[in-house]
Coordinates of C-alpha atoms and ligand atoms in Angstrom, one line a residue:
M147 CA -0.2 0.2 0.0
H148 CA 3.1 2.1 -0.1
V149 CA 2.2 3.9 -3.1
F150 CA -0.7 5.5 -1.3
L151 CA 2.3 7.3 0.9
D152 CA 4.2 8.2 -2.1
L153 CA 1.2 10.0 -3.7
M154 CA 0.6 11.6 -0.1
W155 CA 2.5 15.0 -1.6
F156 CA -0.3 15.1 -4.3
F157 CA -2.7 14.1 -1.9
K158 CA -1.8 16.8 0.3
T159 CA -2.1 19.5 -2.6
R160 CA -5.7 18.4 -3.0
K161 CA -6.4 17.9 0.6
K162 CA -10.0 19.6 0.3
H163 CA -10.9 17.8 -2.9
Y164 CA -10.0 14.2 -0.8
T165 CA -11.1 15.2 2.3
I166 CA -14.8 16.3 1.1
G167 CA -14.7 13.6 -1.7
I168 CA -14.2 10.5 0.9
L169 CA -16.6 12.3 3.5
L170 CA -19.5 12.1 0.9
L171 CA -18.3 8.3 0.1
I172 CA -18.8 7.8 3.6
S173 CA -22.0 9.4 4.0
V174 CA -23.2 7.6 0.9
S175 CA -22.5 4.3 3.0
F176 CA -24.1 5.8 6.1
I177 CA -27.4 6.6 4.4
G178 CA -27.2 3.3 2.4
L179 CA -27.6 1.5 6.5
F180 CA -31.0 2.7 7.0
P181 CA -33.3 1.4 4.1
P182 CA -32.5 -2.6 4.9
R183 CA -33.6 -1.9 8.6
I184 CA -36.7 0.1 7.3
I185 CA -37.7 -3.1 5.0
G186 CA -37.0 -5.5 8.1
R187 CA -39.2 -3.7 10.3
F188 CA -41.8 -4.1 7.3
V189 CA -41.6 -7.5 7.4
D190 CA -42.1 -7.7 10.7
H191 CA -45.1 -5.6 11.0
V192 CA -46.4 -7.5 7.8
Q193 CA -45.8 -11.3 9.7
H194 CA -47.4 -9.6 13.0
H195 CA -50.3 -8.1 11.1
T196 CA -49.2 -4.5 13.1
L197 CA -48.6 -2.6 9.7
T198 CA -50.2 0.8 9.7
A199 CA -50.8 3.3 7.0
Q200 CA -48.7 5.6 9.1
F201 CA -45.6 3.6 8.9
V202 CA -46.0 2.7 5.1
W203 CA -46.1 6.4 4.6
L204 CA -43.2 7.3 6.4
S205 CA -40.9 4.5 5.4
V206 CA -41.8 5.4 1.6
V207 CA -41.1 9.2 2.3
S208 CA -38.0 8.4 4.3
I209 CA -36.6 6.3 1.7
G210 CA -38.0 8.6 -1.1
L211 CA -35.7 11.3 0.5
M212 CA -32.4 9.4 0.6
A213 CA -32.5 8.1 -2.8
P214 CA -32.0 11.7 -4.1
A215 CA -29.7 12.4 -1.2
M216 CA -27.5 9.7 -2.1
Y217 CA -27.5 10.7 -5.8
V218 CA -26.3 13.8 -5.4
L219 CA -23.3 12.4 -3.1
R220 CA -22.3 10.0 -5.5
Y221 CA -22.3 12.4 -8.1
Y222 CA -20.0 15.1 -6.0
W223 CA -17.5 12.3 -4.6
R224 CA -16.9 11.4 -8.1
V225 CA -16.4 14.6 -9.5
L226 CA -13.9 15.5 -6.5
L227 CA -12.2 12.3 -6.7
F228 CA -11.9 11.9 -10.2
G229 CA -11.4 15.6 -10.9
S230 CA -8.1 15.5 -8.7
A231 CA -6.4 12.2 -10.4
I232 CA -6.7 14.2 -13.9
E233 CA -4.8 16.5 -12.1
L234 CA -2.5 14.3 -11.0
S235 CA -1.8 12.4 -14.1
T236 CA -1.4 16.0 -15.7
T237 CA 0.9 17.0 -12.9
L238 CA 3.1 13.8 -13.5
R239 CA 3.4 14.0 -17.0
L240 CA 4.7 17.5 -16.9
R241 CA 6.9 16.4 -14.7
L242 CA 8.1 13.4 -16.9
F243 CA 8.2 15.9 -19.9
Q244 CA 10.5 18.4 -18.1
H245 CA 12.6 16.0 -16.5
L246 CA 13.3 14.4 -20.1
S247 CA 13.8 17.7 -21.5
K248 CA 16.6 18.2 -19.5
M249 CA 18.3 15.2 -20.0
S250 CA 21.4 14.6 -22.3
P251 CA 21.8 12.9 -25.4
T252 CA 23.6 9.9 -23.1
F253 CA 20.2 9.2 -21.5
Y254 CA 18.6 8.6 -24.5
Q255 CA 21.2 6.8 -25.7
K256 CA 20.3 4.5 -22.9
H257 CA 16.9 4.6 -22.8
R258 CA 14.5 3.9 -25.6
V259 CA 11.8 6.4 -27.0
G260 CA 9.3 3.2 -27.0
D261 CA 9.8 3.0 -23.1
L262 CA 9.8 6.6 -22.2
M263 CA 6.3 6.8 -24.3
A264 CA 4.9 4.0 -22.6
H265 CA 6.0 5.8 -19.1
A266 CA 4.3 8.9 -20.4
T267 CA 1.1 7.0 -20.8
N268 CA 0.2 3.4 -19.9
D269 CA 2.3 4.3 -16.9
I270 CA 0.6 7.6 -15.5
Q271 CA -2.8 6.2 -16.2
A272 CA -1.9 3.4 -13.8
V273 CA -1.1 5.9 -11.1
E274 CA -4.0 7.9 -12.0
S275 CA -6.4 4.7 -11.7
T276 CA -4.4 4.4 -8.0
A277 CA -5.5 7.8 -7.3
T278 CA -8.9 7.2 -7.8
D279 CA -10.2 3.7 -8.2
G280 CA -7.5 2.8 -5.4
I281 CA -8.8 5.6 -2.9
L282 CA -12.4 4.6 -3.6
T283 CA -12.2 1.0 -3.2
L284 CA -9.7 1.9 -0.1
V285 CA -12.7 3.9 1.2
D286 CA -15.3 1.9 0.2
S287 CA -14.0 -1.6 1.6
I288 CA -13.2 0.2 4.7
S289 CA -15.7 2.3 5.6
T290 CA -18.8 0.9 4.1
G291 CA -17.3 -2.7 4.8
L292 CA -16.7 -1.9 8.5
L293 CA -19.8 0.4 8.9
V294 CA -22.0 -2.8 7.8
I295 CA -20.4 -4.6 9.9
A296 CA -20.9 -3.3 12.9
T297 CA -24.5 -2.6 12.1
M298 CA -25.1 -6.3 11.4
A299 CA -23.4 -7.4 14.7
V300 CA -24.7 -4.4 17.1
T301 CA -28.3 -4.2 15.7
I302 CA -29.0 -7.7 14.3
D303 CA -26.8 -10.8 16.0
W304 CA -23.1 -10.6 16.4
K305 CA -22.8 -14.5 16.5
L306 CA -24.5 -14.5 12.8
T307 CA -22.4 -11.9 11.7
I308 CA -19.6 -13.8 12.8
A309 CA -20.9 -17.1 11.0
A310 CA -21.6 -15.2 7.7
L311 CA -18.0 -13.6 7.7
L312 CA -16.2 -17.0 8.1
P313 CA -15.2 -17.1 4.4
M314 CA -13.7 -13.8 4.6
P315 CA -9.7 -14.6 5.5
I316 CA -9.8 -17.0 2.4
M317 CA -10.7 -14.2 0.5
A318 CA -8.1 -11.9 1.9
Y319 CA -5.7 -14.7 1.1
T320 CA -6.6 -15.2 -2.6
T321 CA -6.8 -12.0 -3.5
S322 CA -3.3 -10.9 -2.3
R323 CA -2.0 -14.1 -4.1
Y324 CA -3.7 -13.2 -7.2
G325 CA -2.4 -9.5 -6.8
N326 CA 0.8 -10.8 -6.6
I327 CA 0.7 -12.7 -9.6
L328 CA -0.6 -10.3 -11.4
H329 CA 2.2 -7.6 -10.5
R330 CA 4.8 -9.8 -12.1
R331 CA 2.1 -10.6 -15.3
F332 CA 1.5 -6.9 -15.7
E333 CA 5.3 -6.0 -15.8
V334 CA 6.1 -8.5 -18.0
A335 CA 3.4 -7.2 -20.2
Q336 CA 4.3 -3.4 -20.0
A337 CA 7.8 -4.5 -20.9
A338 CA 6.4 -6.3 -24.1
F339 CA 4.1 -3.2 -25.0
S340 CA 7.2 -1.0 -24.8
D341 CA 8.9 -3.2 -27.4
L342 CA 6.1 -2.9 -29.6
N343 CA 6.4 1.1 -28.9
D344 CA 10.0 0.5 -29.8
K345 CA 9.2 -1.0 -33.1
V346 CA 6.6 1.4 -34.2
H347 CA 8.9 4.3 -33.8
E348 CA 12.0 2.6 -35.5
S349 CA 9.8 1.3 -38.5
V350 CA 8.0 5.1 -38.7
N351 CA 11.4 6.7 -38.7
G352 CA 13.4 4.1 -40.7
V353 CA 10.4 3.6 -43.2
R354 CA 12.4 5.0 -46.4
A355 CA 14.9 2.9 -45.4
I356 CA 12.4 -0.1 -45.1
K357 CA 11.2 0.5 -48.5
A358 CA 14.7 0.9 -50.3
F359 CA 15.4 -2.8 -48.8
G360 CA 12.1 -4.0 -49.8
Q361 CA 12.0 -5.1 -46.4
E362 CA 8.3 -4.2 -45.9
D363 CA 7.4 -8.0 -45.5
N364 CA 10.0 -8.8 -42.4
D365 CA 9.2 -5.7 -41.0
I366 CA 5.4 -6.4 -41.2
A367 CA 6.3 -9.9 -39.8
S368 CA 9.0 -8.6 -36.9
F369 CA 6.0 -5.8 -35.7
S370 CA 3.2 -8.9 -35.8
A371 CA 5.7 -11.1 -34.0
L372 CA 5.7 -8.4 -31.2
S373 CA 2.0 -7.8 -31.5
Q374 CA 1.6 -11.4 -30.8
D375 CA 3.9 -11.4 -27.9
V376 CA 2.0 -8.6 -26.3
V377 CA -1.4 -10.5 -26.7
Q378 CA 0.0 -13.3 -25.1
K379 CA 1.2 -11.5 -22.4
N380 CA -1.7 -9.4 -21.8
M381 CA -4.0 -12.6 -21.9
A382 CA -2.0 -13.8 -19.2
V383 CA -2.5 -10.7 -17.1
A384 CA -6.1 -11.3 -18.3
R385 CA -6.6 -15.0 -17.2
I386 CA -5.5 -14.0 -13.7
D387 CA -7.7 -10.9 -13.5
A388 CA -10.5 -13.3 -14.4
L389 CA -10.2 -15.4 -11.6
F390 CA -10.7 -12.0 -9.2
D391 CA -14.7 -12.1 -9.9
P392 CA -15.4 -15.9 -9.8
T393 CA -13.5 -16.6 -6.4
I394 CA -14.9 -13.8 -4.9
Q395 CA -18.2 -14.9 -5.8
V396 CA -17.7 -18.4 -4.6
I397 CA -17.0 -16.9 -1.3
V398 CA -19.8 -14.4 -1.1
G399 CA -22.0 -17.7 -2.3
A400 CA -20.7 -19.2 0.9
S401 CA -21.5 -16.2 3.0
F402 CA -25.3 -15.8 2.2
F403 CA -25.4 -19.9 2.5
L404 CA -24.0 -19.9 5.9
A405 CA -25.8 -16.6 6.8
F406 CA -29.6 -18.3 5.9
A407 CA -28.4 -21.7 7.6
V408 CA -27.5 -20.0 11.0
G409 CA -30.3 -17.5 10.5
A410 CA -32.8 -20.1 9.7
V411 CA -32.2 -21.9 12.9
F412 CA -32.3 -18.5 15.0
V413 CA -35.5 -17.5 13.7
V414 CA -36.7 -21.2 14.7
H415 CA -35.9 -20.9 17.9
H416 CA -37.0 -17.3 18.4
Q417 CA -33.3 -15.5 18.7
L418 CA -34.1 -13.5 15.6
T419 CA -37.3 -12.2 13.7
L420 CA -38.0 -13.0 10.1
G421 CA -37.5 -8.9 9.7
D422 CA -33.9 -9.0 11.1
L423 CA -33.0 -12.0 9.0
T424 CA -34.4 -10.1 6.1
S425 CA -32.5 -7.0 7.2
F426 CA -29.4 -8.9 7.7
S427 CA -29.3 -10.5 4.0
I428 CA -29.8 -7.1 2.5
Y429 CA -26.5 -6.2 4.6
L430 CA -24.7 -8.9 3.5
G431 CA -25.7 -8.0 0.0
Q432 CA -24.7 -4.7 0.5
L433 CA -21.0 -6.1 1.7
I434 CA -20.5 -7.9 -1.9
W435 CA -19.2 -4.4 -3.4
P436 CA -16.8 -3.5 -0.4
M437 CA -15.5 -7.1 -0.6
L438 CA -15.2 -7.1 -4.2
A439 CA -13.6 -3.5 -4.0
F440 CA -11.0 -5.5 -1.3
G441 CA -9.8 -7.7 -4.1
F442 CA -9.6 -5.1 -6.8
L443 CA -7.8 -3.0 -4.4
F444 CA -4.7 -5.3 -4.4
N445 CA -5.5 -5.4 -8.4
I446 CA -5.3 -1.7 -8.8
V447 CA -2.6 -0.9 -6.1
E448 CA -0.1 -3.8 -7.4
R449 CA -0.7 -2.0 -11.3
G450 CA -0.2 1.6 -9.6
R451 CA 2.7 0.6 -7.7
A452 CA 4.7 -0.9 -10.4
S453 CA 3.9 2.0 -12.9
H454 CA 4.8 4.6 -10.1
D455 CA 8.2 2.6 -9.5
R456 CA 8.8 3.0 -13.2
V457 CA 7.9 6.6 -13.5
Q458 CA 10.1 7.3 -10.4
A459 CA 13.3 5.5 -11.5
I460 CA 13.5 7.7 -14.4
L461 CA 12.4 10.9 -12.5
S462 CA 14.9 10.1 -10.2
I463 CA 17.9 9.8 -12.8
A464 CA 20.1 13.0 -12.3
P465 CA 20.9 15.0 -15.3
D466 CA 24.5 14.0 -15.9
I467 CA 25.1 17.5 -17.4
V468 CA 24.2 20.2 -14.4
D469 CA 25.4 23.4 -13.2
P470 CA 28.2 23.7 -10.8
P471 CA 27.1 25.7 -7.9
H472 CA 27.9 29.8 -8.2
A473 CA 27.5 29.1 -11.8
L474 CA 28.0 32.6 -13.6
H475 CA 24.6 33.6 -15.3
H476 CA 25.9 36.1 -17.5
V477 CA 29.4 36.5 -19.1
E478 CA 30.9 38.6 -22.0
S479 CA 31.7 36.8 -25.2
G480 CA 35.3 37.3 -26.4
D481 CA 37.7 34.9 -27.9
L482 CA 36.8 31.3 -28.2
T483 CA 39.5 29.1 -26.7
Y484 CA 39.5 25.3 -26.7
Q485 CA 42.1 23.3 -24.5
I486 CA 41.2 19.7 -24.9
Q487 CA 43.9 16.8 -23.9
R488 CA 41.7 14.4 -24.2
F489 CA 37.9 13.4 -24.2
V490 CA 36.2 9.8 -24.4
Y491 CA 32.4 9.6 -24.3
P492 CA 30.7 7.8 -21.5
G493 CA 30.7 4.2 -21.7
S494 CA 33.6 4.0 -24.5
H495 CA 37.5 3.2 -24.3
D496 CA 38.8 5.0 -27.1
A497 CA 39.5 8.9 -27.2
A498 CA 37.3 10.8 -29.4
L499 CA 39.3 13.7 -29.5
L500 CA 43.0 14.2 -28.2
D501 CA 45.4 17.3 -27.9
V502 CA 42.9 19.8 -29.3
Q503 CA 44.1 23.2 -28.4
F504 CA 43.3 26.2 -30.8
T505 CA 42.1 30.3 -29.9
L506 CA 39.8 32.0 -32.2
K507 CA 39.3 35.7 -32.1
P508 CA 35.8 37.1 -32.5
G509 CA 34.4 37.0 -35.7
Q510 CA 37.1 34.5 -37.1
T511 CA 36.1 31.5 -38.9
L512 CA 37.3 28.6 -38.0
G513 CA 37.1 25.1 -40.6
V514 CA 37.3 21.5 -39.6
V515 CA 37.7 18.9 -42.1
G516 CA 38.9 15.2 -42.1
K517 CA 37.2 11.9 -42.8
T518 CA 34.3 10.4 -41.2
G519 CA 34.3 9.7 -37.7
S520 CA 37.7 12.0 -37.1
G521 CA 36.1 13.8 -34.7
K522 CA 34.5 16.7 -36.3
T523 CA 30.9 16.8 -34.7
T524 CA 32.5 15.9 -31.4
L525 CA 34.7 18.8 -31.7
L526 CA 31.6 21.2 -32.1
R527 CA 29.2 19.3 -29.6
L528 CA 31.6 19.7 -26.6
L529 CA 31.2 22.9 -26.7
L530 CA 27.5 22.6 -26.6
R531 CA 28.2 20.6 -23.2
E532 CA 26.2 17.5 -24.4
F533 CA 28.9 15.9 -22.7
D534 CA 31.5 17.2 -19.8
V535 CA 35.1 17.1 -20.8
D536 CA 37.0 15.4 -17.8
D537 CA 40.5 16.3 -19.2
G538 CA 40.6 19.9 -20.9
D539 CA 38.7 23.2 -21.0
I540 CA 36.6 25.4 -23.2
F541 CA 36.9 29.1 -22.5
I542 CA 34.4 31.7 -24.1
G543 CA 36.1 35.0 -23.3
E544 CA 37.8 34.4 -19.8
H545 CA 35.3 32.3 -18.5
T546 CA 35.7 28.5 -18.7
I547 CA 32.1 26.9 -20.2
Y548 CA 31.8 24.7 -17.2
G549 CA 31.6 27.7 -14.6
V550 CA 29.0 29.0 -16.6
T551 CA 24.9 28.0 -16.7
L552 CA 23.9 25.7 -19.7
D553 CA 21.4 28.3 -20.2
E554 CA 23.9 30.7 -20.3
V555 CA 26.6 28.7 -22.9
R556 CA 23.9 27.9 -25.3
R557 CA 22.5 31.8 -25.4
H558 CA 25.9 32.5 -27.2
I559 CA 25.7 29.5 -29.8
A560 CA 24.0 28.9 -32.6
Y561 CA 24.2 25.4 -33.8
V562 CA 23.1 23.6 -37.0
P563 CA 23.3 19.8 -36.5
Q564 CA 23.7 17.3 -39.3
D565 CA 20.3 15.7 -38.7
H566 CA 18.3 18.6 -39.0
F567 CA 14.7 18.8 -37.3
L568 CA 11.7 20.7 -38.8
F569 CA 8.8 20.6 -36.7
S570 CA 4.7 20.3 -37.9
A571 CA 4.5 23.6 -38.1
S572 CA 4.9 26.6 -40.9
V573 CA 8.2 27.4 -42.5
A574 CA 7.8 30.9 -40.6
D575 CA 7.2 29.0 -37.5
N576 CA 10.4 26.5 -38.5
I577 CA 12.8 29.6 -38.5
A578 CA 11.4 31.5 -36.0
F579 CA 11.8 28.5 -33.7
G580 CA 14.9 30.1 -31.0
R581 CA 12.9 33.0 -31.1
F582 CA 9.1 33.2 -30.8
G583 CA 8.2 36.6 -32.1
A584 CA 10.4 37.5 -34.5
T585 CA 8.6 39.9 -37.2
R586 CA 8.4 38.2 -40.6
D587 CA 10.8 41.2 -41.8
E588 CA 13.6 39.3 -40.0
I589 CA 12.4 35.8 -40.9
E590 CA 12.6 36.8 -44.5
S591 CA 16.1 38.6 -44.4
V592 CA 17.8 35.0 -42.6
A593 CA 16.1 33.3 -45.3
K594 CA 17.4 35.2 -48.0
L595 CA 20.8 34.7 -46.3
A596 CA 20.3 31.4 -46.1
S597 CA 19.4 31.3 -50.0
V598 CA 16.2 29.6 -49.3
H599 CA 13.8 32.8 -49.4
D600 CA 12.9 32.3 -53.3
D601 CA 12.2 28.4 -52.6
I602 CA 9.8 29.1 -49.7
L603 CA 8.1 32.3 -52.1
G604 CA 7.3 28.8 -54.5
F605 CA 5.5 26.9 -51.9
P606 CA 1.9 27.1 -51.9
Q607 CA 1.6 29.6 -48.9
G608 CA 4.8 30.7 -48.9
Y609 CA 6.3 31.2 -45.8
D610 CA 2.7 30.0 -43.9
T611 CA 3.0 26.8 -45.4
L612 CA 3.0 23.8 -43.1
V613 CA 6.0 21.5 -43.3
G614 CA 5.8 18.1 -42.5
E615 CA 3.0 15.5 -42.1
R616 CA 0.4 17.7 -42.9
G617 CA 2.0 20.0 -45.4
V618 CA 4.7 20.3 -48.3
T619 CA 7.6 17.6 -48.4
L620 CA 10.8 19.2 -48.3
S621 CA 14.0 18.4 -50.6
G622 CA 16.9 17.7 -48.0
G623 CA 18.8 21.1 -49.2
Q624 CA 15.6 23.0 -48.3
K625 CA 15.8 21.2 -45.0
Q626 CA 19.2 22.0 -44.6
R627 CA 18.8 25.8 -45.7
I628 CA 15.6 26.4 -43.3
S629 CA 17.4 25.1 -40.3
I630 CA 20.3 27.6 -40.9
A631 CA 18.2 30.5 -41.2
R632 CA 17.1 29.2 -38.1
A633 CA 20.1 29.5 -36.3
L634 CA 20.9 32.9 -38.0
L635 CA 18.1 34.4 -36.7
L636 CA 19.4 33.7 -33.0
D637 CA 22.1 36.2 -33.8
T638 CA 24.6 34.7 -31.6
D639 CA 28.2 35.3 -31.1
I640 CA 29.0 31.6 -31.9
L641 CA 27.8 30.0 -34.9
M642 CA 28.4 26.1 -35.6
L643 CA 27.6 24.6 -39.1
D644 CA 28.0 20.6 -38.9
D645 CA 28.2 19.2 -42.0
C646 CA 24.8 21.0 -42.9
L647 CA 25.4 21.7 -46.3
S648 CA 25.9 18.4 -47.7
A649 CA 23.0 18.6 -49.6
V650 CA 23.1 21.9 -51.5
D651 CA 25.2 22.3 -54.5
A652 CA 28.9 24.3 -54.0
R653 CA 27.9 27.4 -55.5
T654 CA 24.7 27.8 -53.0
E655 CA 26.9 26.7 -50.3
A656 CA 29.5 29.5 -51.4
A657 CA 26.5 31.8 -51.5
I658 CA 25.5 31.1 -47.9
L659 CA 28.7 31.1 -46.3
A660 CA 29.1 35.0 -48.1
G661 CA 25.8 36.1 -46.8
I662 CA 27.4 34.8 -43.2
K663 CA 30.0 36.5 -43.7
S664 CA 28.2 39.7 -44.9
R665 CA 26.7 40.2 -41.8
G666 CA 29.7 42.5 -40.6
G667 CA 31.5 39.3 -39.2
R668 CA 31.0 39.5 -35.6
Q669 CA 29.9 36.3 -35.4
T670 CA 32.7 33.2 -34.7
T671 CA 31.9 30.6 -36.8
L672 CA 32.8 27.1 -36.8
I673 CA 32.3 25.1 -39.6
A674 CA 32.6 21.2 -39.8
T675 CA 32.6 19.7 -43.5
H676 CA 33.2 17.1 -46.0
R677 CA 33.2 19.8 -48.8
L678 CA 37.1 21.6 -48.4
S679 CA 35.5 24.2 -50.7
A680 CA 33.6 25.6 -48.0
V681 CA 36.8 26.2 -45.3
E682 CA 38.9 28.1 -48.1
H683 CA 38.4 30.9 -46.8
A684 CA 38.5 30.6 -43.0
D685 CA 41.0 32.1 -40.6
L686 CA 42.1 28.2 -39.2
I687 CA 41.9 25.3 -40.8
L688 CA 41.9 22.1 -39.0
V689 CA 42.6 19.0 -40.3
L690 CA 41.4 16.2 -37.8
Q691 CA 42.4 12.1 -38.1
G692 CA 41.4 10.3 -34.9
G693 CA 40.6 12.6 -33.1
R694 CA 43.7 14.4 -33.1
I695 CA 44.7 17.4 -35.0
S696 CA 46.9 15.9 -38.4
E697 CA 47.4 19.1 -40.0
R698 CA 46.5 23.0 -39.3
G699 CA 46.7 26.4 -41.0
T700 CA 45.1 28.4 -43.3
H701 CA 44.0 26.9 -47.0
S702 CA 47.2 28.2 -48.8
E703 CA 49.3 27.1 -46.1
L704 CA 47.8 23.5 -46.0
M705 CA 48.1 23.6 -49.9
A706 CA 51.7 24.4 -49.4
K707 CA 52.0 21.2 -47.3
R708 CA 51.0 18.8 -49.8
G709 CA 49.4 16.6 -47.1
W710 CA 45.5 15.5 -46.8
Y711 CA 44.2 18.4 -47.2
A712 CA 46.1 19.4 -50.3
T713 CA 45.7 16.0 -51.9
M714 CA 41.9 16.0 -51.1
Y715 CA 41.1 19.4 -52.3
E716 CA 42.8 18.9 -55.7
H717 CA 40.8 15.9 -55.5
Q718 CA 37.6 17.5 -54.8
Q719 CA 38.3 19.7 -57.2
L720 CA 38.6 17.5 -60.0
E721 CA 35.6 16.0 -59.4
A722 CA 33.7 19.4 -59.3
M723 CA 35.1 20.0 -62.9
V724 CA 34.0 16.7 -63.8
E725 CA 30.2 17.1 -62.8
Q726 CA 30.4 20.6 -64.5
G727 CA 31.4 19.0 -67.9
G728 CA 34.6 19.8 -67.9
A729 CA 34.5 23.1 -67.3
V730 CA 36.3 25.7 -64.8
Ligands
ADP1155 P1 32.8 12.9 -37.7 O1 31.8 13.9 -37.1 O2 33.9 13.6 -37.7 O3 32.4 12.0 -38.3 P2 32.5 12.2 -34.8 O4 32.8 13.0 -34.2 O5 30.9 11.3 -35.3 O6 33.0 12.0 -36.1 O7 32.7 10.8 -34.4 C1 34.1 11.0 -33.6 C2 34.4 9.3 -32.9 O8 33.6 9.3 -31.5 C3 33.9 8.0 -33.8 O9 34.7 6.8 -33.4 C4 32.1 7.7 -32.9 O10 32.4 6.3 -33.0 C5 32.6 8.3 -32.0 N1 31.4 9.0 -31.2 C6 30.5 9.8 -31.7 N2 29.4 10.0 -30.9 C7 29.5 9.0 -29.7 C8 28.5 8.7 -28.6 N3 27.7 9.3 -28.3 N4 29.4 7.9 -27.8 C9 30.1 7.1 -28.0 N5 31.1 7.3 -29.1 C10 30.9 8.3 -29.9

């Protein structure tokens, strides 16, 4: 039952709702005690021929008044308890979402999207139901149960009550056993559902690759296998779930049998009136729901506990990139200095960067080139503080980025990743993503710099055209240029372009880079690229090889060295010439 204690923080915030709701619930149980007594008296009067018109009227009127009262009370406790639980799931979902948005890429490497989705949907729903059905069944099984049992024992006969309740311990035992099995099977079913979620996520994301390799049938087959697995595991849950009701019904039946057997003997020996036995049997009927609720309680609480633990486990993972105590909230920009001795990705053994040192003055451009896997992206991403460097440092102006709040570091930087992401929103909103409230003029001016303005004007609704599932399909090059416009709109001190122009031709790329430079050269720019012509005009070019700088200098210095850079540059020039049909 500790899930109720775990949720206490929430019950406290909605103390009034829960207190009134529970009081109303108990009031309903209390009012419900009267009709059986009235009916019992009625039977006695009939048996002894003492029934008066006055008694009949009084009974009819009082039962007639109780019915609407119970109706109203039942309505309000439902509104109070169920309304509060919706609040709980909203709060939990928001917490989870906020927590997830703080996590670093390392977290997302370890946790599958499908699992996280399952936490945000199924698990939170199960916790919500603990806060409603759980509380309802707890209060109902205890308050109604005890009230009814006490009324039976005190106002009718305690011996008969004991006899009728004898099967109760068996019920407590079986329901708790079923509850345990249910808990285990539910966990397994939930894990299978997560796998299925993951599969759907992966298939939808990878639909192009699946089609390109003609793997649709295999993909459907593996989906179907996972789907079957979910069915089987949920069937196992349903089978144990299905045992609850019949078991309880048998026990309730046994209870009635004992009540009538013993009660009949008492009536024959005049220890009990027929009216009392009638009231008693109605009370026993009223105990069926609290008894069932008792069984459900295990069920609901078990599910709620499993789900709550899973959500809590995610919430308790501390973000691995946190602001140090006394982190600076504001730093002036200045030189950008990398002094990295060694950087190893978490969970990896080999260094991704070794001995990378350079300084850029404000407005200078750095070109980072090298083979795939040489460390170009890593070099850029370290500045974003997605991962912390243990052996080395990076400075913005005078300050190490590790002594500055994450928000402040990122305020200085605009980053265009390789795998750009556009949202299902208008083109204008996608560009203004980092600065809501930017004017249309500002948006258009960065779109012009990114050489995408003319393309956008060609879309059906221009800047208001929707992107994504419900809108236009953009080419890779258009997406890349919109991503660049988005970064340019931020107008930060530092701009990082991570091989983000691979899908545009060399001429457009040159136009975009010239556009960026034309902004007055305020922005320190870091460009990682495969196309060496993109960094020809950079103030410093680093050639990376296996995470180390193998060559460094300006374009002309590197050409003079006749190393990898020079060979590659000439090779690429030749390729470009061939593509253009031999004309230079
Ligand atoms: P490039 O951008 O030059 O292609 P990267 O910076 O992406 O190179 O990768 C450099 C090296 O770091 C590669 O060996 C790559 O496998 C490794 N690496 C990249 N990202 C991660 C990560 N998240 N975890 C572990 N290793 C990584």
